XYZ file of C-alpha atoms in Angstrom:
453
model
C 194.955 -79.881 19.527
C 193.393 -80.366 16.040
C 190.753 -82.826 15.022
C 191.925 -85.264 17.674
C 190.028 -83.224 20.238
C 186.770 -84.197 18.563
C 186.933 -87.510 20.432
C 186.746 -87.103 24.223
C 186.806 -89.587 27.093
C 184.469 -89.792 30.037
C 185.490 -90.690 33.599
C 185.402 -94.407 32.809
C 187.784 -94.004 29.891
C 185.175 -94.617 27.190
C 185.534 -92.624 23.972
C 182.592 -90.308 23.295
C 181.662 -87.762 20.606
C 181.363 -84.077 21.432
C 177.884 -83.313 20.046
C 178.709 -79.599 19.929
C 181.477 -80.267 17.403
C 179.617 -82.695 15.138
C 180.859 -82.878 11.555
C 181.930 -79.256 11.466
C 179.914 -76.331 10.180
C 180.133 -75.773 6.437
C 181.986 -79.006 5.644
C 180.840 -81.745 3.307
C 179.241 -83.775 6.105
C 177.271 -80.827 7.473
C 173.624 -81.745 6.920
C 172.605 -78.153 6.308
C 175.079 -77.693 3.450
C 173.584 -80.701 1.697
C 170.123 -79.147 1.769
C 169.390 -77.018 -1.278
C 166.186 -75.303 -2.459
C 164.058 -77.359 -4.803
C 164.663 -76.968 -8.495
C 162.169 -75.058 -10.579
C 159.320 -77.224 -11.774
C 158.010 -76.333 -15.226
C 154.639 -77.882 -15.989
C 153.215 -78.531 -19.430
C 149.685 -77.252 -20.177
C 148.330 -80.791 -19.850
C 149.931 -81.125 -16.390
C 148.431 -77.801 -15.322
C 144.995 -78.895 -16.529
C 145.273 -82.229 -14.699
C 146.207 -80.439 -11.480
C 143.450 -77.852 -11.922
C 140.749 -80.427 -12.648
C 141.755 -82.958 -9.978
C 142.740 -80.726 -7.048
C 139.976 -78.581 -5.566
C 142.423 -76.296 -3.740
C 144.296 -75.625 -6.988
C 140.994 -74.730 -8.650
C 140.092 -72.387 -5.775
C 143.455 -70.620 -5.972
C 142.979 -70.062 -9.700
C 139.264 -69.228 -9.763
C 138.413 -67.282 -6.605
C 140.635 -64.193 -7.112
C 139.583 -63.988 -10.774
C 135.935 -64.166 -9.726
C 136.387 -61.615 -6.940
C 138.122 -59.180 -9.299
C 135.044 -59.089 -11.532
C 132.204 -60.091 -9.183
C 131.071 -56.564 -8.284
C 131.791 -55.106 -11.714
C 132.540 -51.458 -12.406
C 130.831 -48.157 -13.131
C 131.618 -45.617 -15.840
C 131.576 -42.110 -14.403
C 130.642 -39.212 -16.688
C 128.292 -36.229 -16.552
C 126.065 -37.458 -19.386
C 124.011 -40.184 -17.673
C 122.404 -41.382 -20.926
C 125.770 -41.819 -22.605
C 127.098 -43.591 -19.536
C 124.145 -46.003 -19.621
C 124.789 -46.730 -23.315
C 128.445 -47.658 -22.754
C 127.681 -49.781 -19.704
C 124.928 -51.565 -21.634
C 127.291 -52.237 -24.524
C 129.895 -53.707 -22.171
C 127.225 -56.030 -20.792
C 126.235 -57.080 -24.316
C 129.878 -57.884 -25.055
C 129.985 -59.943 -21.814
C 133.038 -57.960 -20.751
C 132.706 -59.034 -17.122
C 132.854 -62.732 -17.971
C 135.627 -62.209 -20.531
C 137.840 -60.442 -17.993
C 137.205 -63.209 -15.487
C 138.315 -65.798 -18.055
C 141.293 -63.604 -18.942
C 142.531 -63.698 -15.347
C 141.786 -67.406 -14.946
C 143.907 -68.199 -18.017
C 146.640 -65.886 -16.758
C 146.806 -67.588 -13.353
C 146.532 -71.100 -14.817
C 148.738 -70.931 -17.922
C 150.755 -67.751 -17.334
C 149.067 -65.757 -20.120
C 145.500 -64.680 -20.804
C 144.148 -62.957 -23.905
C 140.986 -61.257 -25.136
C 140.564 -60.862 -28.873
C 138.759 -57.712 -30.007
C 136.282 -58.297 -32.836
C 136.865 -54.949 -34.546
C 135.034 -53.853 -37.694
C 136.726 -51.114 -39.725
C 135.593 -49.028 -42.687
C 138.561 -49.974 -44.852
C 140.231 -53.296 -45.581
C 142.789 -54.329 -42.974
C 145.019 -57.197 -41.907
C 145.190 -58.545 -38.366
C 148.899 -57.776 -38.412
C 148.124 -54.065 -38.898
C 147.876 -51.658 -35.986
C 144.416 -50.290 -35.224
C 143.510 -47.013 -36.924
C 141.277 -45.255 -34.428
C 139.543 -43.011 -36.963
C 138.706 -46.073 -39.083
C 136.775 -48.006 -36.407
C 133.083 -48.756 -36.886
C 132.113 -51.358 -34.281
C 133.297 -53.947 -31.751
C 131.220 -57.000 -32.549
C 132.561 -59.481 -29.964
C 135.137 -60.285 -27.281
C 136.726 -63.734 -26.986
C 138.962 -64.909 -24.138
C 141.650 -67.518 -24.858
C 144.861 -68.865 -23.353
C 148.485 -69.115 -24.435
C 147.744 -72.566 -25.906
C 146.511 -70.724 -29.001
C 149.721 -68.674 -29.288
C 152.601 -70.290 -31.152
C 155.070 -67.427 -30.988
C 155.361 -63.765 -30.119
C 157.686 -60.840 -30.694
C 158.749 -58.917 -27.579
C 160.315 -55.461 -27.473
C 163.732 -56.011 -25.865
C 164.938 -52.407 -26.141
C 165.409 -51.180 -22.557
C 165.060 -47.575 -23.792
C 161.717 -48.257 -25.473
C 158.448 -47.229 -23.764
C 157.129 -50.712 -24.597
C 160.123 -52.586 -23.171
C 159.134 -56.105 -22.180
C 155.766 -55.848 -23.934
C 154.690 -58.041 -26.835
C 154.553 -56.389 -30.256
C 152.831 -59.152 -32.215
C 151.594 -62.710 -31.793
C 151.475 -65.791 -34.001
C 148.065 -67.293 -33.240
C 146.809 -70.704 -34.295
C 143.127 -70.584 -35.248
C 142.537 -74.335 -35.360
C 141.784 -76.853 -32.662
C 144.000 -79.840 -31.948
C 141.756 -82.047 -34.102
C 141.796 -79.478 -36.899
C 145.590 -79.377 -36.830
C 145.753 -83.172 -37.163
C 143.331 -83.149 -40.111
C 144.219 -80.016 -42.081
C 147.533 -78.965 -40.610
C 148.469 -75.927 -38.606
C 147.372 -72.479 -39.721
C 148.627 -69.417 -37.921
C 148.058 -65.727 -38.355
C 150.095 -62.756 -37.183
C 148.127 -60.384 -34.917
C 149.184 -56.896 -33.837
C 149.194 -56.301 -30.086
C 146.622 -53.489 -30.368
C 143.974 -56.019 -31.445
C 144.327 -58.004 -28.236
C 144.119 -57.455 -24.500
C 146.974 -59.392 -22.931
C 147.347 -60.236 -19.242
C 150.667 -61.657 -18.015
C 151.281 -61.433 -14.277
C 154.667 -63.160 -14.028
C 157.386 -63.531 -16.640
C 161.131 -63.946 -16.313
C 163.115 -61.404 -18.266
C 164.704 -63.753 -20.796
C 161.600 -65.864 -21.354
C 158.684 -65.339 -23.707
C 155.780 -67.055 -21.985
C 154.384 -66.225 -18.574
C 154.723 -68.457 -15.529
C 151.760 -70.378 -14.168
C 150.877 -69.745 -10.544
C 150.584 -73.487 -9.945
C 154.271 -74.112 -10.684
C 155.380 -72.387 -7.479
C 152.577 -74.078 -5.520
C 153.164 -77.589 -6.828
C 155.033 -78.870 -3.746
C 152.544 -77.599 -1.167
C 149.607 -78.784 -3.286
C 151.240 -82.222 -3.378
C 151.596 -82.123 0.412
C 147.945 -81.096 0.757
C 146.908 -83.933 -1.542
C 148.990 -86.354 0.530
C 147.393 -84.981 3.703
C 143.922 -85.586 2.288
C 144.826 -89.154 1.338
C 146.408 -89.810 4.739
C 143.403 -88.472 6.629
C 141.168 -90.637 4.460
C 143.215 -93.720 5.338
C 143.104 -92.860 9.033
C 139.339 -92.365 8.921
C 138.853 -95.646 7.056
C 140.349 -97.691 9.896
C 139.971 -95.128 12.672
C 138.174 -97.704 14.854
C 138.857 -101.418 14.403
C 137.777 -104.525 16.338
C 140.097 -106.840 18.258
C 138.992 -110.433 18.966
C 140.888 -112.383 21.623
C 140.534 -116.182 21.947
C 142.813 -118.991 23.157
C 141.789 -121.070 20.125
C 143.604 -118.692 17.752
C 147.003 -120.228 18.560
C 145.963 -123.609 17.148
C 144.753 -122.258 13.816
C 146.779 -122.132 10.624
C 147.033 -119.060 8.401
C 144.188 -120.104 6.109
C 141.824 -120.666 9.032
C 142.800 -117.311 10.547
C 142.124 -115.543 7.256
C 138.738 -117.249 6.851
C 137.750 -116.476 10.450
C 138.813 -112.849 10.006
C 136.656 -112.410 6.890
C 133.616 -114.052 8.480
C 133.861 -112.077 11.711
C 134.526 -108.847 9.832
C 131.353 -109.382 7.813
C 129.221 -110.475 10.769
C 130.337 -107.758 13.166
C 129.939 -105.045 10.547
C 126.376 -105.964 9.636
C 125.036 -107.239 12.987
C 125.056 -105.521 16.365
C 125.077 -108.846 18.262
C 128.364 -110.734 18.832
C 128.173 -114.349 20.064
C 131.429 -115.335 21.833
C 132.504 -117.729 24.613
C 133.136 -116.766 28.246
C 136.907 -116.795 27.861
C 136.826 -114.809 24.609
C 136.943 -111.043 24.298
C 135.801 -108.619 21.609
C 136.807 -104.962 21.847
C 137.422 -101.856 19.806
C 140.678 -99.983 19.304
C 141.046 -96.513 17.831
C 143.925 -94.878 15.982
C 145.879 -92.322 17.981
C 145.671 -89.006 16.100
C 147.193 -86.701 18.687
C 149.204 -83.933 17.036
C 147.560 -84.280 13.627
C 145.813 -80.920 14.014
C 149.153 -79.136 14.294
C 150.428 -80.871 11.173
C 147.329 -80.019 9.154
C 147.335 -76.434 10.438
C 150.930 -76.070 9.269
C 150.035 -77.221 5.751
C 147.031 -74.873 5.636
C 149.100 -71.923 6.866
C 151.828 -72.633 4.326
C 149.315 -72.959 1.483
C 147.539 -69.739 2.484
C 150.847 -67.880 2.623
C 152.064 -69.263 -0.690
C 148.778 -68.486 -2.451
C 148.442 -65.081 -0.718
C 144.900 -65.940 0.250
C 143.468 -66.312 3.772
C 142.347 -69.766 4.808
C 138.738 -68.594 5.086
C 138.774 -67.662 1.399
C 140.567 -70.856 0.343
C 138.085 -73.040 2.195
C 135.091 -71.007 1.081
C 133.610 -71.119 4.561
C 133.581 -69.120 7.758
C 136.329 -69.471 10.333
C 135.709 -70.507 13.909
C 136.590 -67.111 15.334
C 136.009 -63.605 14.103
C 138.983 -61.746 15.490
C 141.784 -62.851 13.209
C 139.915 -63.810 10.073
C 138.164 -60.492 9.557
C 141.472 -58.666 9.042
C 142.702 -61.426 6.735
C 139.671 -60.848 4.529
C 140.251 -57.092 4.499
C 143.891 -57.609 3.502
C 142.760 -60.010 0.791
C 140.292 -57.439 -0.537
C 143.063 -54.828 -0.540
C 145.187 -57.148 -2.666
C 142.301 -57.745 -5.073
C 141.720 -53.986 -5.288
C 145.385 -53.406 -6.160
C 145.153 -56.063 -8.889
C 142.125 -54.255 -10.284
C 143.965 -50.947 -10.314
C 147.262 -52.244 -11.705
C 146.028 -54.587 -14.422
C 142.273 -54.380 -15.034
C 141.901 -50.602 -15.085
C 144.270 -49.988 -18.061
C 142.650 -52.855 -19.963
C 139.107 -51.644 -19.289
C 139.986 -48.062 -20.165
C 141.524 -49.257 -23.433
C 138.333 -51.149 -24.293
C 136.090 -48.176 -23.448
C 138.298 -45.807 -25.469
C 137.941 -48.103 -28.479
C 134.161 -48.108 -28.009
C 134.185 -44.315 -27.976
C 136.185 -44.199 -31.210
C 133.779 -46.570 -32.981
C 131.447 -44.861 -35.448
C 128.474 -47.172 -34.939
C 128.684 -47.622 -31.163
C 126.585 -45.807 -28.541
C 125.353 -42.940 -30.673
C 128.461 -42.176 -32.681
C 132.163 -41.458 -32.424
C 133.510 -39.456 -29.487
C 137.097 -38.463 -28.868
C 137.698 -39.950 -25.389
C 140.062 -37.075 -24.583
C 137.381 -34.479 -25.291
C 135.113 -35.463 -22.390
C 135.651 -36.101 -18.705
C 135.135 -39.724 -17.753
C 136.581 -42.435 -15.554
C 136.040 -46.034 -14.504
C 135.328 -46.783 -10.865
C 135.325 -50.333 -9.561
C 132.318 -51.141 -7.447
C 133.107 -51.943 -3.796
C 134.365 -55.472 -3.256
C 132.361 -55.569 -0.056
C 129.421 -53.611 1.292
C 127.859 -53.097 4.689
C 124.219 -52.990 5.722
C 122.313 -49.715 5.506
C 122.562 -49.016 9.242
C 126.334 -49.401 9.331
C 126.669 -47.378 6.136
C 124.620 -44.565 7.694
C 126.845 -44.606 10.773
C 129.952 -44.463 8.599
C 128.568 -41.531 6.624
C 127.691 -39.770 9.885
C 131.225 -40.220 11.224
C 132.619 -38.956 7.934
C 130.332 -35.909 7.949
C 131.268 -35.080 11.548
C 134.964 -35.288 10.673
C 134.447 -33.045 7.639
C 132.552 -30.516 9.755
C 135.460 -30.313 12.190
C 137.919 -29.868 9.322
C 135.835 -27.026 7.847
C 135.271 -25.252 11.184
C 138.949 -25.468 12.100
C 139.978 -24.126 8.709
C 141.895 -27.237 7.667
C 139.690 -27.730 4.582
C 137.148 -25.650 2.715
C 133.661 -26.809 1.675
C 134.790 -27.206 -1.939
C 137.730 -29.388 -0.824
C 135.400 -31.654 1.131
C 132.977 -31.843 -1.788
C 135.770 -32.882 -4.152
C 137.221 -35.404 -1.696
C 133.920 -37.057 -0.758
C 131.807 -36.813 -3.898
C 134.375 -36.338 -6.666
C 133.679 -34.788 -10.019
C 130.384 -36.541 -10.674
C 128.314 -35.657 -7.616
C 126.823 -37.822 -4.875
C 127.299 -41.570 -5.257
C 125.737 -44.511 -3.491
C 129.093 -45.718 -2.214
C 130.836 -44.113 0.728
C 134.563 -43.796 1.236
C 135.644 -44.011 4.856
C 138.986 -44.038 6.609
C 138.500 -44.793 10.285
C 140.756 -42.958 12.701
C 140.180 -45.041 15.819
C 140.739 -48.696 16.641
C 137.080 -49.112 17.627
C 135.911 -47.876 14.236
C 138.374 -50.158 12.451
C 137.187 -53.165 14.469
C 133.561 -52.369 13.706
C 134.251 -51.878 10.029
C 136.325 -55.067 9.828
C 133.565 -57.095 11.476
C 131.021 -55.724 9.008
C 133.319 -56.564 6.107
C 133.805 -60.130 7.257
C 130.081 -60.603 7.882
C 129.265 -59.384 4.388
C 132.008 -61.572 2.902
C 130.458 -64.700 4.424
C 127.037 -63.733 3.059
C 128.449 -63.158 -0.437
C 130.245 -66.528 -0.459
C 127.106 -68.282 0.820
C 124.995 -66.727 -1.940
C 127.558 -67.794 -4.565
């Protein structure tokens, strides 16, 4: 009763295979056991740059989220409006918005992004020294750079340290590739407090971050192959077929010459001169099912990049129902990236500005005043929709106050915060109709923003 039962006989006595038995599940000949996940692909900086510069989808995946994180900017909230205007103006002079965009582009492309802080201090200092807050005079510049400038770094590996997994210092090369070839390599040790460092993904036992393109390499290759294949199909999508009884008597050279002449004539002239018993027609390539294949690659790429197809393509989708929620989910992800990574970095930069003696009217202890950073809305609605949203919010608040759920001061704090009335409204819809309306407005505004660049 063992393996001999794998071979069965039909009514005619012929030996057949039982397809339900096959090679046996889990054995060496089982096709599924021979399939293993692809090995990790580690790309050199030059490979990443080649992929980024030659593949438009790779460039979109790197650039668009970094642009969306900084597109709308941010607002410093404090009671002193003049002081607020001074700090916001100084951030614009330092081109902080562009520097943070480059920081996130380098992080997504190379695995690490950096911003160097051009600090001026009253006393002599070394770049390897930690910043002395009471010694700061001015921040003269911000420069964004990638991990290509970093030769080495020291990471805190103590799991009981508050800075576990964070870099303590960096060995930075201040010369270009040409400068290294001419004058040799020169590196300087820089304390972590003099840099803003962004590293989204890093394995525990590794030093450098992981590029986003490494995990997307296979699907980007498939997308590139799809583009090439579609191009080949379009090139010979329609081709001509010439039928003649005289073809059989021609040798290969004559056939080749006739093919070239007819190809030239029938491409450039609309008139074909043929005999009665000859036939000239057109044939087209059968492309049935190609849409499903291309849709699969787009869906896989969108899922792997965590970006909706409408954002990847930079254009509107054919329908509004599904795409509008994709865009809202994408904005939610961008907002979480702002909160988790950009907010601490921005607050650190603003705190340094406040400590500087020659910045914005003099030194201020950032802990002595009430202030915060609020990211501007990633999307906005038209004035009519905004008025309707505010009306719905006010009606809800009125019900809460009248029913005793909240007091007027609670509503004031929840809606307008510590700094009074703002131009932006916060709204949480309670009904499906409101959510649909809000989602449609979001998607409409998203298309307008992308169209305006």
